[in-house]
Amino acid sequence: CRVRVAVRVAMPGAVRTLCLAALLGALRAGGTELTLELPDSAQRCFHQELESDVKFTLDYQVISGGHYDVDCYVEDPNGKTIYQETKKQYDSFSHHTEVKGVYTFCFSNEFSTFSHKVVYFDFQVGDEPPILPDMNNRVTALTQLESACVTIHEMLKAVIDSQTHYRLREAQDRSRAEELNGRVSYWSVGETLILFVVSIGQVMLLKSFFTEKRPSSGGAGT
């Protein structure tokens, strides 16, 4: 699947520059995007101080390791669990904060004793700001230039989401391919060792068939 964006808008250079700056500023919404390593029987927690009545969104996905699952939970400043899932491959959680303070979200691999996991998460805080000033309070229709900016902005958001999705899919498929390659290599080495041992055993067995057995010397004659 390919995403193609082709937008042509005739506009002066200065206006085009302002429009591009507005689009880039809107795309830089506050948030954190991170890929972390989660060893077996381990847990990783992150803390973020938030104001009250603020929306935040947590998206996560297991890229590699085991059955591609992880435990995740989110706690508010009072220690109340507002989200909890076990052995999930991926999920998304949105919440409006009710109290001000430090919110904690953790990823746990404590249920696994030997599988090392790699987890990707995206933590976004707040709503996306409007790309144009006073856009939400306007009573008049958007001009052709403003409509073009909104269209380009929506297309760029779709491109970013698609790139993130396919980047995660590519990393997950690469991890599976490397794991499969390792298993095939170990199996090939094992088969080679077994074949070598069987060959030596057959040679020794055939050699024993054609080896003349000398009678043991008897007692001294009288």
Coordinates of C-alpha atoms in Angstrom, one line a residue:
C1 CA 0.0 0.0 0.0
R2 CA 1.4 3.4 -1.0
V3 CA 0.4 6.8 0.2
R4 CA 0.9 9.6 -2.4
V5 CA 0.3 13.2 -1.7
A6 CA 0.1 15.6 -4.6
V7 CA -1.2 19.1 -3.8
R8 CA -0.6 22.1 -6.0
V9 CA -1.6 25.5 -4.8
A10 CA -0.7 28.8 -6.5
M11 CA 0.3 31.3 -3.8
P12 CA 2.9 34.0 -3.3
G13 CA 6.2 33.0 -1.7
A14 CA 5.7 34.8 1.6
V15 CA 2.2 33.4 2.1
R16 CA 3.5 29.9 1.2
T17 CA 6.2 30.2 3.8
L18 CA 3.7 31.3 6.5
C19 CA 1.5 28.4 5.6
L20 CA 4.3 25.9 5.7
A21 CA 5.4 27.3 9.1
A22 CA 1.9 26.9 10.4
L23 CA 1.7 23.3 9.2
L24 CA 5.0 22.3 10.7
G25 CA 4.1 24.0 14.0
A26 CA 0.9 22.1 14.2
L27 CA 2.7 18.8 13.4
R28 CA 5.0 19.4 16.4
A29 CA 2.4 18.7 19.0
G30 CA 3.6 17.9 22.5
G31 CA 4.4 14.2 23.0
T32 CA 7.0 11.5 23.5
E33 CA 7.8 8.7 21.1
L34 CA 10.2 6.0 22.3
T35 CA 11.3 2.4 21.7
L36 CA 12.6 0.6 24.9
E37 CA 14.1 -2.7 25.7
L38 CA 12.2 -4.8 28.3
P39 CA 14.3 -7.7 29.7
D40 CA 12.6 -10.8 31.1
S41 CA 11.1 -10.5 34.6
A42 CA 11.5 -6.7 34.4
Q43 CA 9.3 -3.6 34.5
R44 CA 9.8 -0.1 33.2
C45 CA 7.8 2.9 34.4
F46 CA 7.6 6.5 33.1
H47 CA 6.3 9.5 34.9
Q48 CA 4.7 12.7 33.6
E49 CA 3.3 15.7 35.5
L50 CA 0.0 16.9 34.0
E51 CA -2.5 19.6 34.7
S52 CA -6.1 18.8 35.4
D53 CA -8.6 18.5 32.6
V54 CA -6.0 17.6 30.0
K55 CA -6.3 14.9 27.5
F56 CA -3.5 12.4 27.0
T57 CA -3.2 9.4 24.7
L58 CA -0.9 6.3 25.1
D59 CA -0.3 4.0 22.1
Y60 CA 2.0 1.1 22.4
Q61 CA 3.0 -2.0 20.4
V62 CA 5.4 -4.9 21.1
I63 CA 7.9 -5.1 18.2
S64 CA 9.8 -8.3 19.1
G65 CA 10.2 -11.0 21.8
G66 CA 8.3 -14.0 22.9
H67 CA 4.6 -13.9 21.9
Y68 CA 4.8 -10.2 21.3
D69 CA 2.8 -9.4 24.4
V70 CA 3.3 -7.1 27.4
D71 CA 1.4 -6.0 30.5
C72 CA 0.6 -2.3 30.8
Y73 CA -1.1 -0.1 33.4
V74 CA -1.6 3.6 34.1
E75 CA -2.0 5.2 37.5
D76 CA -3.1 8.7 38.5
P77 CA -1.4 10.9 41.2
N78 CA -3.6 9.3 43.9
G79 CA -2.3 5.8 43.0
K80 CA -5.6 4.8 41.4
T81 CA -5.3 2.5 38.4
I82 CA -7.1 4.0 35.4
Y83 CA -6.0 1.6 32.8
Q84 CA -4.7 -2.0 33.0
E85 CA -4.2 -4.7 30.4
T86 CA -2.3 -8.0 30.5
K87 CA -0.5 -9.7 27.7
K88 CA -1.4 -7.3 25.0
Q89 CA 0.4 -7.0 21.6
Y90 CA -0.8 -3.5 21.0
D91 CA -3.4 -1.0 22.3
S92 CA -4.4 2.6 22.6
F93 CA -5.7 4.5 25.7
S94 CA -7.0 8.0 26.0
H95 CA -8.0 9.8 29.2
H96 CA -8.9 13.3 30.5
T97 CA -7.1 14.0 33.7
E98 CA -9.3 14.8 36.8
V99 CA -6.5 15.9 39.2
K100 CA -3.2 17.6 38.8
G101 CA -0.1 15.7 39.5
V102 CA 2.3 13.0 38.3
Y103 CA 0.8 10.2 36.2
T104 CA 2.6 6.9 35.9
F105 CA 2.5 4.4 33.1
C106 CA 4.4 1.1 33.3
F107 CA 5.2 -1.8 31.0
S108 CA 5.8 -5.1 32.6
N109 CA 7.4 -8.3 31.4
E110 CA 7.4 -10.0 34.8
F111 CA 5.3 -12.9 33.6
S112 CA 8.1 -14.0 31.2
T113 CA 11.2 -15.7 32.6
F114 CA 13.3 -15.8 29.4
S115 CA 11.8 -13.7 26.6
H116 CA 13.4 -10.3 26.0
K117 CA 10.9 -7.7 24.6
V118 CA 11.2 -4.5 22.6
V119 CA 8.3 -2.1 23.1
Y120 CA 7.4 1.0 21.1
F121 CA 5.1 3.7 22.7
D122 CA 3.8 7.1 21.7
F123 CA 2.6 9.4 24.6
Q124 CA 0.7 12.5 23.4
V125 CA -0.5 15.2 25.8
G126 CA -3.2 17.8 24.9
D127 CA -5.3 18.4 21.9
E128 CA -3.7 19.4 18.6
P129 CA -3.6 23.2 18.3
P130 CA -5.4 24.7 15.3
I131 CA -3.1 25.3 12.3
L132 CA -4.5 28.8 11.8
P133 CA -5.1 31.5 14.4
D134 CA -8.6 31.7 15.8
M135 CA -9.7 28.9 13.5
N136 CA -12.1 27.4 16.0
N137 CA -13.8 30.8 16.7
R138 CA -14.3 31.9 13.2
V139 CA -17.8 32.5 11.8
T140 CA -16.9 33.0 8.2
A141 CA -15.9 30.4 5.7
L142 CA -12.3 29.5 5.1
T143 CA -10.5 31.1 2.2
Q144 CA -9.1 29.0 -0.6
L145 CA -5.6 29.3 0.8
E146 CA -6.7 28.4 4.3
S147 CA -8.7 25.4 3.0
A148 CA -5.5 24.3 1.1
C149 CA -3.5 24.5 4.3
V150 CA -6.0 22.4 6.2
T151 CA -6.0 19.8 3.4
I152 CA -2.2 19.6 3.3
H153 CA -2.1 19.3 7.1
E154 CA -4.6 16.4 7.1
M155 CA -2.6 14.6 4.3
L156 CA 0.7 15.1 6.2
K157 CA -0.9 13.6 9.3
A158 CA -2.0 10.6 7.3
V159 CA 1.5 10.2 5.9
I160 CA 3.1 10.4 9.3
D161 CA 0.7 7.8 10.7
S162 CA 1.3 5.5 7.7
Q163 CA 5.1 5.9 8.1
T164 CA 4.9 5.0 11.8
H165 CA 2.7 2.0 11.1
Y166 CA 4.9 0.6 8.3
R167 CA 8.1 1.3 10.3
L168 CA 6.8 -0.8 13.2
R169 CA 5.7 -3.5 10.8
E170 CA 9.1 -3.6 9.2
A171 CA 10.9 -3.8 12.5
Q172 CA 8.5 -6.6 13.7
D173 CA 9.0 -8.6 10.4
R174 CA 12.8 -8.1 10.6
S175 CA 12.8 -9.4 14.1
R176 CA 10.8 -12.5 13.2
A177 CA 13.0 -13.1 10.1
E178 CA 16.1 -12.9 12.3
E179 CA 14.6 -15.3 14.9
L180 CA 13.6 -17.7 12.1
N181 CA 17.1 -17.5 10.6
G182 CA 18.6 -18.3 14.0
R183 CA 16.4 -21.3 14.5
V184 CA 17.2 -22.7 11.0
S185 CA 20.9 -22.2 11.7
Y186 CA 20.8 -24.0 15.0
W187 CA 18.8 -26.8 13.5
S188 CA 21.3 -27.2 10.6
V189 CA 24.2 -27.4 13.0
G190 CA 22.4 -30.0 15.0
E191 CA 21.6 -32.1 12.0
T192 CA 25.2 -31.8 10.9
L193 CA 26.4 -33.1 14.3
I194 CA 23.9 -35.9 14.3
L195 CA 24.9 -36.9 10.7
F196 CA 28.6 -36.9 11.7
V197 CA 28.0 -39.1 14.7
V198 CA 25.8 -41.6 12.8
S199 CA 28.4 -41.8 10.0
I200 CA 31.2 -42.5 12.5
G201 CA 29.0 -45.2 14.2
Q202 CA 28.2 -46.8 10.8
V203 CA 31.9 -46.9 9.8
M204 CA 32.9 -48.5 13.1
L205 CA 30.1 -51.0 12.9
L206 CA 31.0 -52.1 9.4
K207 CA 34.6 -52.2 10.4
S208 CA 33.8 -54.6 13.2
F209 CA 32.1 -57.0 10.7
F210 CA 35.2 -57.4 8.6
T211 CA 37.8 -57.5 11.4
E212 CA 39.1 -61.0 12.0
K213 CA 38.8 -62.0 15.6
R214 CA 41.8 -63.9 16.9
P215 CA 41.1 -66.8 19.3
S216 CA 42.4 -66.2 22.8
S217 CA 45.4 -68.2 23.8
G218 CA 44.6 -71.4 25.8
G219 CA 46.3 -72.8 28.8
A220 CA 49.7 -74.5 28.6
G221 CA 49.6 -78.1 27.1
T222 CA 50.6 -81.0 29.1

